[in-house]
GROMACS .gro file of C-alpha atoms in nm:
model
  312
    1UNK     CA    1  -3.062  -0.536   8.725
    2UNK     CA    2  -2.912  -0.786   8.978
    3UNK     CA    3  -2.813  -0.492   9.203
    4UNK     CA    4  -3.168  -0.356   9.189
    5UNK     CA    5  -3.310  -0.697   9.275
    6UNK     CA    6  -3.069  -0.739   9.570
    7UNK     CA    7  -3.166  -0.394   9.697
    8UNK     CA    8  -3.535  -0.485   9.673
    9UNK     CA    9  -3.481  -0.813   9.860
   10UNK     CA   10  -3.283  -0.631  10.131
   11UNK     CA   11  -3.571  -0.385  10.178
   12UNK     CA   12  -3.821  -0.673  10.200
   13UNK     CA   13  -3.606  -0.844  10.463
   14UNK     CA   14  -3.593  -0.524  10.668
   15UNK     CA   15  -3.971  -0.490  10.646
   16UNK     CA   16  -4.013  -0.847  10.772
   17UNK     CA   17  -3.782  -0.775  11.065
   18UNK     CA   18  -3.977  -0.461  11.156
   19UNK     CA   19  -4.317  -0.629  11.156
   20UNK     CA   20  -4.537  -0.520  11.445
   21UNK     CA   21  -4.555  -0.772  11.729
   22UNK     CA   22  -4.847  -1.013  11.734
   23UNK     CA   23  -5.121  -0.961  11.992
   24UNK     CA   24  -5.076  -1.148  12.318
   25UNK     CA   25  -5.252  -1.485  12.316
   26UNK     CA   26  -5.457  -1.594  12.615
   27UNK     CA   27  -5.281  -1.931  12.599
   28UNK     CA   28  -4.955  -1.756  12.695
   29UNK     CA   29  -5.026  -1.724  13.066
   30UNK     CA   30  -4.710  -1.535  13.156
   31UNK     CA   31  -4.763  -1.273  12.885
   32UNK     CA   32  -5.141  -1.239  12.915
   33UNK     CA   33  -5.174  -1.222  13.294
   34UNK     CA   34  -4.836  -1.060  13.344
   35UNK     CA   35  -4.548  -1.235  13.519
   36UNK     CA   36  -4.357  -1.030  13.778
   37UNK     CA   37  -3.989  -0.974  13.705
   38UNK     CA   38  -3.851  -1.087  14.041
   39UNK     CA   39  -3.919  -1.122  14.410
   40UNK     CA   40  -4.168  -1.331  14.603
   41UNK     CA   41  -4.451  -1.262  14.356
   42UNK     CA   42  -4.239  -1.407  14.076
   43UNK     CA   43  -4.165  -1.724  14.279
   44UNK     CA   44  -4.533  -1.756  14.367
   45UNK     CA   45  -4.629  -1.714  14.000
   46UNK     CA   46  -4.392  -1.995  13.902
   47UNK     CA   47  -4.541  -2.226  14.167
   48UNK     CA   48  -4.905  -2.151  14.082
   49UNK     CA   49  -4.905  -2.110  13.704
   50UNK     CA   50  -4.601  -2.308  13.584
   51UNK     CA   51  -4.649  -2.679  13.650
   52UNK     CA   52  -4.315  -2.773  13.491
   53UNK     CA   53  -4.131  -2.699  13.814
   54UNK     CA   54  -4.108  -2.940  14.107
   55UNK     CA   55  -4.295  -2.703  14.339
   56UNK     CA   56  -4.553  -2.636  14.070
   57UNK     CA   57  -4.628  -3.006  14.026
   58UNK     CA   58  -4.670  -3.054  14.401
   59UNK     CA   59  -4.899  -2.752  14.412
   60UNK     CA   60  -5.115  -2.890  14.132
   61UNK     CA   61  -5.132  -3.238  14.286
   62UNK     CA   62  -5.229  -3.093  14.624
   63UNK     CA   63  -5.495  -2.874  14.466
   64UNK     CA   64  -5.640  -3.166  14.270
   65UNK     CA   65  -5.662  -3.371  14.591
   66UNK     CA   66  -5.831  -3.080  14.771
   67UNK     CA   67  -6.084  -3.039  14.490
   68UNK     CA   68  -6.176  -3.408  14.489
   69UNK     CA   69  -6.201  -3.423  14.869
   70UNK     CA   70  -6.418  -3.110  14.881
   71UNK     CA   71  -6.655  -3.259  14.624
   72UNK     CA   72  -6.674  -3.581  14.830
   73UNK     CA   73  -6.764  -3.369  15.136
   74UNK     CA   74  -7.044  -3.200  14.941
   75UNK     CA   75  -7.178  -3.536  14.824
   76UNK     CA   76  -7.166  -3.687  15.174
   77UNK     CA   77  -7.336  -3.378  15.314
   78UNK     CA   78  -7.633  -3.442  15.084
   79UNK     CA   79  -7.698  -3.783  15.250
   80UNK     CA   80  -7.936  -3.717  15.539
   81UNK     CA   81  -7.810  -4.000  15.762
   82UNK     CA   82  -7.445  -3.900  15.725
   83UNK     CA   83  -7.532  -3.534  15.770
   84UNK     CA   84  -7.725  -3.614  16.088
   85UNK     CA   85  -7.433  -3.808  16.240
   86UNK     CA   86  -7.133  -3.613  16.114
   87UNK     CA   87  -7.280  -3.277  16.015
   88UNK     CA   88  -7.038  -3.082  16.233
   89UNK     CA   89  -6.730  -3.249  16.088
   90UNK     CA   90  -6.855  -3.205  15.732
   91UNK     CA   91  -6.932  -2.839  15.796
   92UNK     CA   92  -6.583  -2.784  15.941
   93UNK     CA   93  -6.423  -2.956  15.641
   94UNK     CA   94  -6.634  -2.746  15.404
   95UNK     CA   95  -6.512  -2.426  15.566
   96UNK     CA   96  -6.155  -2.556  15.563
   97UNK     CA   97  -6.166  -2.615  15.188
   98UNK     CA   98  -6.346  -2.285  15.129
   99UNK     CA   99  -6.079  -2.090  15.318
  100UNK     CA  100  -5.804  -2.282  15.134
  101UNK     CA  101  -5.958  -2.205  14.794
  102UNK     CA  102  -6.008  -1.842  14.899
  103UNK     CA  103  -5.638  -1.811  14.983
  104UNK     CA  104  -5.551  -1.972  14.650
  105UNK     CA  105  -5.781  -1.730  14.462
  106UNK     CA  106  -5.631  -1.426  14.637
  107UNK     CA  107  -5.279  -1.557  14.571
  108UNK     CA  108  -5.354  -1.594  14.200
  109UNK     CA  109  -5.482  -1.235  14.183
  110UNK     CA  110  -5.187  -1.103  14.382
  111UNK     CA  111  -4.903  -1.270  14.190
  112UNK     CA  112  -5.003  -1.143  13.843
  113UNK     CA  113  -4.963  -0.796  13.697
  114UNK     CA  114  -5.315  -0.790  13.553
  115UNK     CA  115  -5.545  -0.937  13.820
  116UNK     CA  116  -5.862  -0.822  13.641
  117UNK     CA  117  -5.769  -1.029  13.337
  118UNK     CA  118  -5.749  -1.339  13.551
  119UNK     CA  119  -6.070  -1.252  13.739
  120UNK     CA  120  -6.257  -1.221  13.408
  121UNK     CA  121  -6.106  -1.537  13.259
  122UNK     CA  122  -6.286  -1.871  13.255
  123UNK     CA  123  -6.082  -2.025  13.535
  124UNK     CA  124  -6.101  -1.705  13.738
  125UNK     CA  125  -6.481  -1.723  13.728
  126UNK     CA  126  -6.469  -2.095  13.817
  127UNK     CA  127  -6.243  -2.019  14.114
  128UNK     CA  128  -6.489  -1.756  14.233
  129UNK     CA  129  -6.785  -1.993  14.195
  130UNK     CA  130  -6.594  -2.252  14.399
  131UNK     CA  131  -6.588  -2.028  14.707
  132UNK     CA  132  -6.884  -1.792  14.663
  133UNK     CA  133  -7.172  -2.034  14.750
  134UNK     CA  134  -7.038  -2.112  15.097
  135UNK     CA  135  -7.009  -1.744  15.187
  136UNK     CA  136  -7.347  -1.669  15.030
  137UNK     CA  137  -7.513  -1.948  15.230
  138UNK     CA  138  -7.356  -1.803  15.547
  139UNK     CA  139  -7.452  -1.438  15.495
  140UNK     CA  140  -7.797  -1.475  15.334
  141UNK     CA  141  -8.062  -1.540  15.601
  142UNK     CA  142  -8.283  -1.843  15.555
  143UNK     CA  143  -8.617  -1.692  15.461
  144UNK     CA  144  -8.900  -1.884  15.299
  145UNK     CA  145  -8.934  -1.617  15.035
  146UNK     CA  146  -8.581  -1.685  14.909
  147UNK     CA  147  -8.472  -1.966  14.685
  148UNK     CA  148  -8.371  -2.276  14.878
  149UNK     CA  149  -8.008  -2.234  14.980
  150UNK     CA  150  -7.937  -2.589  14.874
  151UNK     CA  151  -7.919  -2.452  14.520
  152UNK     CA  152  -7.627  -2.235  14.626
  153UNK     CA  153  -7.462  -2.532  14.793
  154UNK     CA  154  -7.494  -2.734  14.472
  155UNK     CA  155  -7.291  -2.468  14.292
  156UNK     CA  156  -6.991  -2.590  14.488
  157UNK     CA  157  -6.975  -2.877  14.241
  158UNK     CA  158  -6.823  -2.622  14.002
  159UNK     CA  159  -6.500  -2.706  14.179
  160UNK     CA  160  -6.479  -3.004  13.948
  161UNK     CA  161  -6.419  -2.761  13.660
  162UNK     CA  162  -6.100  -2.652  13.833
  163UNK     CA  163  -5.953  -2.989  13.740
  164UNK     CA  164  -5.941  -2.889  13.373
  165UNK     CA  165  -5.667  -2.637  13.450
  166UNK     CA  166  -5.428  -2.905  13.580
  167UNK     CA  167  -5.479  -3.200  13.345
  168UNK     CA  168  -5.338  -3.151  12.995
  169UNK     CA  169  -5.565  -3.413  12.838
  170UNK     CA  170  -5.868  -3.192  12.910
  171UNK     CA  171  -5.727  -2.926  12.679
  172UNK     CA  172  -5.659  -3.187  12.409
  173UNK     CA  173  -6.019  -3.310  12.428
  174UNK     CA  174  -6.150  -2.953  12.428
  175UNK     CA  175  -5.942  -2.864  12.123
  176UNK     CA  176  -6.069  -3.173  11.939
  177UNK     CA  177  -6.431  -3.086  12.018
  178UNK     CA  178  -6.384  -2.726  11.907
  179UNK     CA  179  -6.209  -2.832  11.585
  180UNK     CA  180  -6.491  -3.077  11.499
  181UNK     CA  181  -6.779  -2.854  11.613
  182UNK     CA  182  -6.916  -2.804  11.261
  183UNK     CA  183  -6.925  -3.179  11.193
  184UNK     CA  184  -7.094  -3.243  11.528
  185UNK     CA  185  -7.345  -2.964  11.461
  186UNK     CA  186  -7.432  -3.115  11.122
  187UNK     CA  187  -7.467  -3.458  11.283
  188UNK     CA  188  -7.700  -3.324  11.553
  189UNK     CA  189  -7.909  -3.144  11.291
  190UNK     CA  190  -7.947  -3.470  11.096
  191UNK     CA  191  -8.052  -3.652  11.415
  192UNK     CA  192  -8.300  -3.374  11.492
  193UNK     CA  193  -8.453  -3.409  11.146
  194UNK     CA  194  -8.477  -3.787  11.187
  195UNK     CA  195  -8.650  -3.774  11.527
  196UNK     CA  196  -8.891  -3.498  11.418
  197UNK     CA  197  -8.994  -3.688  11.105
  198UNK     CA  198  -9.015  -4.012  11.302
  199UNK     CA  199  -9.223  -3.852  11.577
  200UNK     CA  200  -9.458  -3.693  11.325
  201UNK     CA  201  -9.504  -4.026  11.147
  202UNK     CA  202  -9.579  -4.206  11.474
  203UNK     CA  203  -9.827  -3.934  11.566
  204UNK     CA  204 -10.010  -3.993  11.237
  205UNK     CA  205 -10.008  -4.371  11.287
  206UNK     CA  206 -10.057  -4.402  11.665
  207UNK     CA  207 -10.231  -4.075  11.750
  208UNK     CA  208 -10.585  -4.083  11.877
  209UNK     CA  209 -10.816  -3.974  12.159
  210UNK     CA  210 -10.688  -4.230  12.412
  211UNK     CA  211 -10.342  -4.279  12.267
  212UNK     CA  212 -10.025  -4.182  12.456
  213UNK     CA  213  -9.909  -4.019  12.131
  214UNK     CA  214 -10.134  -3.723  12.205
  215UNK     CA  215  -9.922  -3.461  12.025
  216UNK     CA  216  -9.625  -3.426  11.795
  217UNK     CA  217  -9.388  -3.309  12.076
  218UNK     CA  218  -9.483  -3.616  12.280
  219UNK     CA  219  -9.422  -3.837  11.978
  220UNK     CA  220  -9.086  -3.667  11.917
  221UNK     CA  221  -8.996  -3.741  12.281
  222UNK     CA  222  -9.069  -4.108  12.217
  223UNK     CA  223  -8.865  -4.096  11.895
  224UNK     CA  224  -8.568  -3.957  12.090
  225UNK     CA  225  -8.589  -4.239  12.345
  226UNK     CA  226  -8.610  -4.487  12.057
  227UNK     CA  227  -8.311  -4.343  11.869
  228UNK     CA  228  -8.101  -4.343  12.187
  229UNK     CA  229  -8.228  -4.697  12.260
  230UNK     CA  230  -8.325  -4.593  12.613
  231UNK     CA  231  -8.686  -4.709  12.603
  232UNK     CA  232  -8.836  -4.578  12.928
  233UNK     CA  233  -9.159  -4.768  12.860
  234UNK     CA  234  -9.389  -4.480  12.954
  235UNK     CA  235  -9.500  -4.456  12.589
  236UNK     CA  236  -9.527  -4.762  12.364
  237UNK     CA  237  -9.671  -4.806  12.015
  238UNK     CA  238  -9.983  -5.024  11.989
  239UNK     CA  239 -10.008  -5.094  11.616
  240UNK     CA  240  -9.792  -5.335  11.420
  241UNK     CA  241  -9.679  -5.057  11.185
  242UNK     CA  242  -9.583  -4.839  11.478
  243UNK     CA  243  -9.379  -5.120  11.634
  244UNK     CA  244  -9.204  -5.183  11.301
  245UNK     CA  245  -9.111  -4.816  11.265
  246UNK     CA  246  -8.988  -4.810  11.625
  247UNK     CA  247  -8.775  -5.119  11.566
  248UNK     CA  248  -8.615  -4.962  11.261
  249UNK     CA  249  -8.557  -4.643  11.459
  250UNK     CA  250  -8.376  -4.835  11.733
  251UNK     CA  251  -8.154  -5.011  11.479
  252UNK     CA  252  -8.074  -4.677  11.317
  253UNK     CA  253  -7.993  -4.541  11.662
  254UNK     CA  254  -7.737  -4.816  11.719
  255UNK     CA  255  -7.561  -4.720  11.395
  256UNK     CA  256  -7.554  -4.342  11.437
  257UNK     CA  257  -7.476  -4.301  11.808
  258UNK     CA  258  -7.111  -4.388  11.747
  259UNK     CA  259  -7.068  -4.111  11.489
  260UNK     CA  260  -6.975  -3.829  11.734
  261UNK     CA  261  -6.722  -4.056  11.902
  262UNK     CA  262  -6.559  -4.129  11.566
  263UNK     CA  263  -6.553  -3.760  11.473
  264UNK     CA  264  -6.386  -3.654  11.797
  265UNK     CA  265  -6.147  -3.951  11.800
  266UNK     CA  266  -6.031  -3.883  11.444
  267UNK     CA  267  -5.975  -3.517  11.528
  268UNK     CA  268  -5.772  -3.609  11.837
  269UNK     CA  269  -5.563  -3.850  11.630
  270UNK     CA  270  -5.504  -3.583  11.364
  271UNK     CA  271  -5.393  -3.334  11.628
  272UNK     CA  272  -5.159  -3.588  11.786
  273UNK     CA  273  -4.992  -3.664  11.451
  274UNK     CA  274  -4.974  -3.291  11.374
  275UNK     CA  275  -4.791  -3.234  11.704
  276UNK     CA  276  -4.545  -3.514  11.625
  277UNK     CA  277  -4.467  -3.392  11.273
  278UNK     CA  278  -4.124  -3.231  11.243
  279UNK     CA  279  -4.118  -2.856  11.174
  280UNK     CA  280  -4.135  -2.758  10.808
  281UNK     CA  281  -3.806  -2.602  10.700
  282UNK     CA  282  -3.887  -2.556  10.331
  283UNK     CA  283  -3.716  -2.236  10.220
  284UNK     CA  284  -3.752  -2.016   9.915
  285UNK     CA  285  -3.419  -2.012   9.724
  286UNK     CA  286  -3.475  -1.650   9.618
  287UNK     CA  287  -3.595  -1.456   9.927
  288UNK     CA  288  -3.502  -1.723  10.187
  289UNK     CA  289  -3.852  -1.725  10.342
  290UNK     CA  290  -3.889  -2.038  10.558
  291UNK     CA  291  -4.189  -2.245  10.668
  292UNK     CA  292  -4.347  -2.273  10.322
  293UNK     CA  293  -4.622  -2.529  10.265
  294UNK     CA  294  -4.515  -2.865  10.128
  295UNK     CA  295  -4.757  -2.850   9.833
  296UNK     CA  296  -4.685  -2.485   9.750
  297UNK     CA  297  -4.561  -2.419   9.397
  298UNK     CA  298  -4.473  -2.052   9.444
  299UNK     CA  299  -4.330  -1.852   9.734
  300UNK     CA  300  -4.595  -1.665   9.931
  301UNK     CA  301  -4.350  -1.378   9.986
  302UNK     CA  302  -4.180  -1.304   9.655
  303UNK     CA  303  -4.381  -1.521   9.414
  304UNK     CA  304  -4.078  -1.712   9.287
  305UNK     CA  305  -4.132  -2.064   9.158
  306UNK     CA  306  -4.031  -2.326   9.413
  307UNK     CA  307  -3.848  -2.652   9.344
  308UNK     CA  308  -4.026  -2.975   9.427
  309UNK     CA  309  -4.034  -3.053   9.799
  310UNK     CA  310  -3.865  -3.377   9.898
  311UNK     CA  311  -3.898  -3.501  10.255
  312UNK     CA  312  -3.611  -3.707  10.395
   0.00000   0.00000   0.00000
């Protein structure tokens, strides 16, 4: 019997060693986009995609500075007085940044084994949007029948999204938002119910032929401004009951607006503590499977009963 059990455990161990490889994750840049083995493409890949190196950090810092400066140029170009005085310089700077970002985009496609994967990725699309409007505004003739080309120029502000690729805290915030999306969705649904009921009630109380609460959507708009404590003043209740309901709505707004911040902050804190926790080395004494849960009573591999887990 012991020999049969040892043979069975040996077969299980061999099966675990011959498990098929996991699919490539998009978070693994080198594996997903394909890192060249050697040569200039490999060195360029390290500089562009791996910020841990000295050259990679300088590349990221330079690119962040270029992004911020290009956005400042776009903002200054929208001021008519500055554009009238320094339009030529701003236009030259715009083309300088566009050419620089174009070279960067081509370099990213050239130094990976799977350029189409990068082109279809989120940051690949953002990189394309960062350079496409300037070329589109140059090649599309200014005809009155077309949409105003200023809309294309405004798309250059997508360059700000390029910053998320070079600041690690953006990914932490994004992970916290994604992890708490169900809680935020439930919170927003509760707020929507509150403002709809509040707007309907104000329409019943304040509505009339000459009243600004002419419809339920208009009343809901006022309820939203009351909950967010904005108070534009374009619509105001006239009756004492309407003012009392609005006052209560504003006080409720003060108490609930901090809820999303607390949800996201708690999720970020939980992720930070999870990253700092030491790796779990709990091992099954029978089949030697490691990484078992701390509260597990039985091994997930062989089903053997586990001893109590004691953390040092």
